[in-house]
XYZ file of C-alpha atoms in Angstrom:
287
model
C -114.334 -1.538 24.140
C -118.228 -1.607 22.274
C -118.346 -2.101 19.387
C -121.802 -1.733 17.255
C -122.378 -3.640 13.400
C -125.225 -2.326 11.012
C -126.847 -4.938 8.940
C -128.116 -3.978 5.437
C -130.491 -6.325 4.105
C -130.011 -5.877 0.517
C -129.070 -8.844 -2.195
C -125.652 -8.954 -3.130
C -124.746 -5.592 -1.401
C -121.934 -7.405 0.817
C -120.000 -8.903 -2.579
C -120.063 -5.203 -4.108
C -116.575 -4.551 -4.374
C -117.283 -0.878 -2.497
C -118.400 -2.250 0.384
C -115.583 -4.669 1.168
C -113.658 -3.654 4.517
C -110.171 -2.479 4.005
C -108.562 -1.309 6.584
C -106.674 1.168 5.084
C -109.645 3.155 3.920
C -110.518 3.844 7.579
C -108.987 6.304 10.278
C -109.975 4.410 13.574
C -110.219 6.811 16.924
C -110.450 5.062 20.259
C -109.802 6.252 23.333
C -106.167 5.055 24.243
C -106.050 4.401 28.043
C -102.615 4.305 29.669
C -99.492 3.642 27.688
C -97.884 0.630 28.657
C -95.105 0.137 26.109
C -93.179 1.997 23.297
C -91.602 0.338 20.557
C -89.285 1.742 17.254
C -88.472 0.539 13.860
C -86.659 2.059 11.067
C -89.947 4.533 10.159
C -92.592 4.606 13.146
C -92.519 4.666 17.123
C -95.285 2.232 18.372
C -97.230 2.944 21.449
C -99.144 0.365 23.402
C -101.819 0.598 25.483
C -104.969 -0.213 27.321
C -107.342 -0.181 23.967
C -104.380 -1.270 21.537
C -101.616 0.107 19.327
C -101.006 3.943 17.980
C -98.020 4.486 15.558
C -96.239 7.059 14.487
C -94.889 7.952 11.529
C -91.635 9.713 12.264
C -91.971 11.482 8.642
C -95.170 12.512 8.471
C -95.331 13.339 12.477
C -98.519 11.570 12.433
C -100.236 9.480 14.882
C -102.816 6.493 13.739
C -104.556 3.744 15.790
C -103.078 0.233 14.531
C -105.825 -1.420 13.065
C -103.218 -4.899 12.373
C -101.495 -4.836 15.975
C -104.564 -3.803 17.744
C -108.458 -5.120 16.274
C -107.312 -7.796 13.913
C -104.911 -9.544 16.783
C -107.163 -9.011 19.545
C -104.118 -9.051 21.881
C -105.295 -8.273 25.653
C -103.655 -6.331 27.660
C -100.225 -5.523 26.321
C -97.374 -5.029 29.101
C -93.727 -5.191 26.362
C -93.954 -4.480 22.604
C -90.588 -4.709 20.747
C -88.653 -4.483 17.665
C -85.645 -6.575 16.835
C -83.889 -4.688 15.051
C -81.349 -7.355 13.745
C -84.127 -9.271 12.229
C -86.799 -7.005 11.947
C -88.589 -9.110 14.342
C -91.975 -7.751 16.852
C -92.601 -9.381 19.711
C -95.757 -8.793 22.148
C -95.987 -10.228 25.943
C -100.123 -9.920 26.601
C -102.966 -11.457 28.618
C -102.129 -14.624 26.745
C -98.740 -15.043 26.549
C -95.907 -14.409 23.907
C -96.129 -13.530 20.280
C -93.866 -12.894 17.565
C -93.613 -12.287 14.073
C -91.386 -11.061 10.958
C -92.241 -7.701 10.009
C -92.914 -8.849 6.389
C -95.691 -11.333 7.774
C -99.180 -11.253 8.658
C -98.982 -14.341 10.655
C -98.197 -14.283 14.738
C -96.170 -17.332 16.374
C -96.631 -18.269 19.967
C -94.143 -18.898 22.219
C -94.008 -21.580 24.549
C -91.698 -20.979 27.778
C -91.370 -24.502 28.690
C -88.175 -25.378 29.903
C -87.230 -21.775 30.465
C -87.115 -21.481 33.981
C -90.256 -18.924 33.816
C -93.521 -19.958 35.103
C -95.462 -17.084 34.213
C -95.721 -13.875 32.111
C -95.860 -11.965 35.133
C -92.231 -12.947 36.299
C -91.076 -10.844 32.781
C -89.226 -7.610 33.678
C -88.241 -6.916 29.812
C -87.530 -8.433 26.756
C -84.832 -7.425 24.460
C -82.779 -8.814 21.672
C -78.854 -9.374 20.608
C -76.869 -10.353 17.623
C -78.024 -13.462 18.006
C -80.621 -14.571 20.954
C -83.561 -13.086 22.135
C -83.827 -12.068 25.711
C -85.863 -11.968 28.839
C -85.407 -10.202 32.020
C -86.577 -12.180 35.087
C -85.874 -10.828 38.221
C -81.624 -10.427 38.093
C -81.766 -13.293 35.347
C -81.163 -13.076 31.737
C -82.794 -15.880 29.717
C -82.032 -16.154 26.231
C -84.072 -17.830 22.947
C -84.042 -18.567 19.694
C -85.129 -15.522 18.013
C -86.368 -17.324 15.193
C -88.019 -20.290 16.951
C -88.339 -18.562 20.296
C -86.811 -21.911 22.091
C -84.867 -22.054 24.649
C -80.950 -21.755 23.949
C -78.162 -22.547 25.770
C -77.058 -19.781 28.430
C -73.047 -21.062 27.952
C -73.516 -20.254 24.360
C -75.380 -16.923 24.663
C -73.923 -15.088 27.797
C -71.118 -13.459 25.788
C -73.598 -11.306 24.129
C -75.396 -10.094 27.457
C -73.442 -6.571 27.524
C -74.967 -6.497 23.459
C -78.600 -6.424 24.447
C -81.026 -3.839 23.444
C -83.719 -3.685 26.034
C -87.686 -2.820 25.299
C -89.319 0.176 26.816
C -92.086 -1.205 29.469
C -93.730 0.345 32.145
C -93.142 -3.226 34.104
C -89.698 -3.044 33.117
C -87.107 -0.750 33.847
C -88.700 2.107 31.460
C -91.116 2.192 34.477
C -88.587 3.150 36.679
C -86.541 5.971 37.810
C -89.000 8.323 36.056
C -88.014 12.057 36.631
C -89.593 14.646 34.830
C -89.792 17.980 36.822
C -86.300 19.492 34.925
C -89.328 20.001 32.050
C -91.691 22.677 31.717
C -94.901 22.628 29.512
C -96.640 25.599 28.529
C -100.162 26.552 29.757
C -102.181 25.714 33.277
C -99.537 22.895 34.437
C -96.836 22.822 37.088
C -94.437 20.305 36.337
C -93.800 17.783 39.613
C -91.674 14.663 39.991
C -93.541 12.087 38.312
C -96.458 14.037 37.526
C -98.199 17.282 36.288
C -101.231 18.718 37.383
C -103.315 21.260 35.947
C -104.510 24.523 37.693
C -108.474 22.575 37.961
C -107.096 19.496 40.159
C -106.679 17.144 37.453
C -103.143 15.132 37.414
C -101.394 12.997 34.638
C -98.824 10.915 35.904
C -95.872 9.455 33.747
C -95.572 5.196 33.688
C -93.063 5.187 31.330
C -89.703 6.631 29.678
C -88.153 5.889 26.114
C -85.882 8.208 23.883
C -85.710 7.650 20.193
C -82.867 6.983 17.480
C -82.963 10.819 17.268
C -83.093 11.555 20.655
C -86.091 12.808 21.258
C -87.985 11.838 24.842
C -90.846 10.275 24.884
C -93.254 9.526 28.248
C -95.870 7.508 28.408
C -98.917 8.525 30.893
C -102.106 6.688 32.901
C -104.108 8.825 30.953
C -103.630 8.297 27.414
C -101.607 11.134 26.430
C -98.138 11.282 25.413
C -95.262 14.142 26.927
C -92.695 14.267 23.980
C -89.201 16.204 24.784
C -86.657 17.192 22.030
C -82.505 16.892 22.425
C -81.298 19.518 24.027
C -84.571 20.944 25.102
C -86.218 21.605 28.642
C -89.551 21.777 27.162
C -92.317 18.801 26.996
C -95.119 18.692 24.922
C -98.491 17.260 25.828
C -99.951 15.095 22.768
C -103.409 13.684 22.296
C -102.939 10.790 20.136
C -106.857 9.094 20.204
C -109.714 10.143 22.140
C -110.302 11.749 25.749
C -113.597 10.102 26.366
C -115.109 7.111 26.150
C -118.621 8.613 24.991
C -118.589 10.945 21.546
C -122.003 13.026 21.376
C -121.371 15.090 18.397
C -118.634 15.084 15.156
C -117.812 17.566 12.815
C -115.831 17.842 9.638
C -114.744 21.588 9.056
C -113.815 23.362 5.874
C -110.313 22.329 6.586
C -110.854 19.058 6.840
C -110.148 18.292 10.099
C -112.287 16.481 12.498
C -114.181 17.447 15.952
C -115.481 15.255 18.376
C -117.119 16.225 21.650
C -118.759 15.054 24.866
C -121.667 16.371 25.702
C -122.662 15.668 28.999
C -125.885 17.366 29.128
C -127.072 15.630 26.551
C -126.346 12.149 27.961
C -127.547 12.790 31.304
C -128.916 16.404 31.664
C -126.627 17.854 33.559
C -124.485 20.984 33.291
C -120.702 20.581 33.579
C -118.649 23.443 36.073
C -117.941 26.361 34.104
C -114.411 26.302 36.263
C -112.315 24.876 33.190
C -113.580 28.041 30.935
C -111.260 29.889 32.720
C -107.848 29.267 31.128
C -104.766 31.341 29.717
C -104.422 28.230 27.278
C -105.762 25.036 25.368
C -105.589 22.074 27.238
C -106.172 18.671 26.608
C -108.856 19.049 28.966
């Protein structure tokens, strides 16, 4: 991800009160990359992925790029994000290892996994949470820790709750798995396959991950970036864009109702036409 920083050399400009950084002044757009976990609390869904975390606010219906769980952590490469629920706990697995923190907090823990029996971040299959323990998956084993120290506890204490454990939604877990998706149909230039869809042009999106909310909705995460949201007792999916498609942004524009455009021009970059093959469509795609 680039980032680019303007310097203004004027005295005392950076102490003006108007110029201070505050993050919720600003509506970030980035382009998403796959989704590689989905997360819920009592009032957003949380989607990880390639270039950080989108939530969504379950009243509003509106997605946002997490500025705290995705710039200010600087977390690479998240594989599980949860939410325990019985403490209102998050925990992240990333490039670095194990994180948690209250939801009331602003500071992130790290957890050692010393004495756990697991070597590796790469040997977690999911991570979930009980009554009283949290949890990790490793292979067929279930490991459980303090959820407020994350140490080690003691499996003869903890394995009565192991029918009481809330899994995450990962794709390395078993969110990733068992994926079936052609009982759906989504309207427009798609046909609906097993695992995928592909548009009438060539161009496929295929699902990495499955998670239905408190309400029952279904929601799949993709390789692409977008989201396919189902509703209960519905045989319809919905594609959703939830940041940008490309990586390079050539033009913006703020229209009379204020929303917000942003294209790719390839000609301008490189001076060279696009096919004229996606003009042809019954309706909008993402594409």
């Amino acid at each position: 991800m680039r980032y680019i920083f303007i310097f203004i050399n004027v005295f005392g400009l950076l102490e003006a009160q108007n110029f201070r950084y505050v993050p919720e002044d600003w509506y970030i757009i980035t382009k998403p990359g796959a989704i590689t976990a989905i997360a819920e609390d009592n009032f957003n869904l949380y989607f990880a992925t390639e270039n950080g975390v989108y939530r969504y606010d379950k009243a509003r219906e509106d997605f946002q790029y997490d500025y705290t769980f995705s710039v200010q952590l600087e977390f690479p490469k998240i594989t599980h994000f949860y939410f325990d629920s019985y403490r209102d706990y998050f925990w992240m697995v990333h490039g670095e290892g194990i994180s948690f923190k209250s939801s009331v907090s602003t500071n992130w823990r790290d957890m050692s996994l010393i004495n756990s029996g697991i070597f590796s971040i790469y040997e977690i299959g999911d991570i979930g949470s009980s009554p009283e323990y949290f949890w990790i998956r490793s292979g067929a084993e279930f490991i459980p820790f303090d959820p407020f120290s994350g140490l080690p506890a003691d499996w003869e204490d903890a394995q009565n709750e192991v029918d009481f454990i809330d899994w995450g939604h990962s794709s390395q877990g078993n969110a990733g798995y068992e994926l079936e998706i052609s009982k759906y149909s989504i309207e427009g230039d798609w046909t609906v396959g097993l695992h995928k869809i592909t548009h009438k042009d060539g161009r496929t999106i295929r699902v990495t991950m499955h998670m239905e909310d408190d309400e029952g909705n279904q929601w799949f995460g993709t390789d692409s970036g977008f989201i396919l949201k189902g509703w209960v007792h519905s045989s319809r999916l919905k594609i959703i864009t939830i940041g940008l498609l490309s990586e390079n942004v050539t033009e913006a524009y703020f229209d009379s109702e204020e929303n917000w455009w942003f294209t790719d021009s390839r000609f301008k970059r490189t001076g060279q036409f696009l096919s004229f093959n996606s003009l042809h469509q019954t309706n909008h795609t993402p594409f």
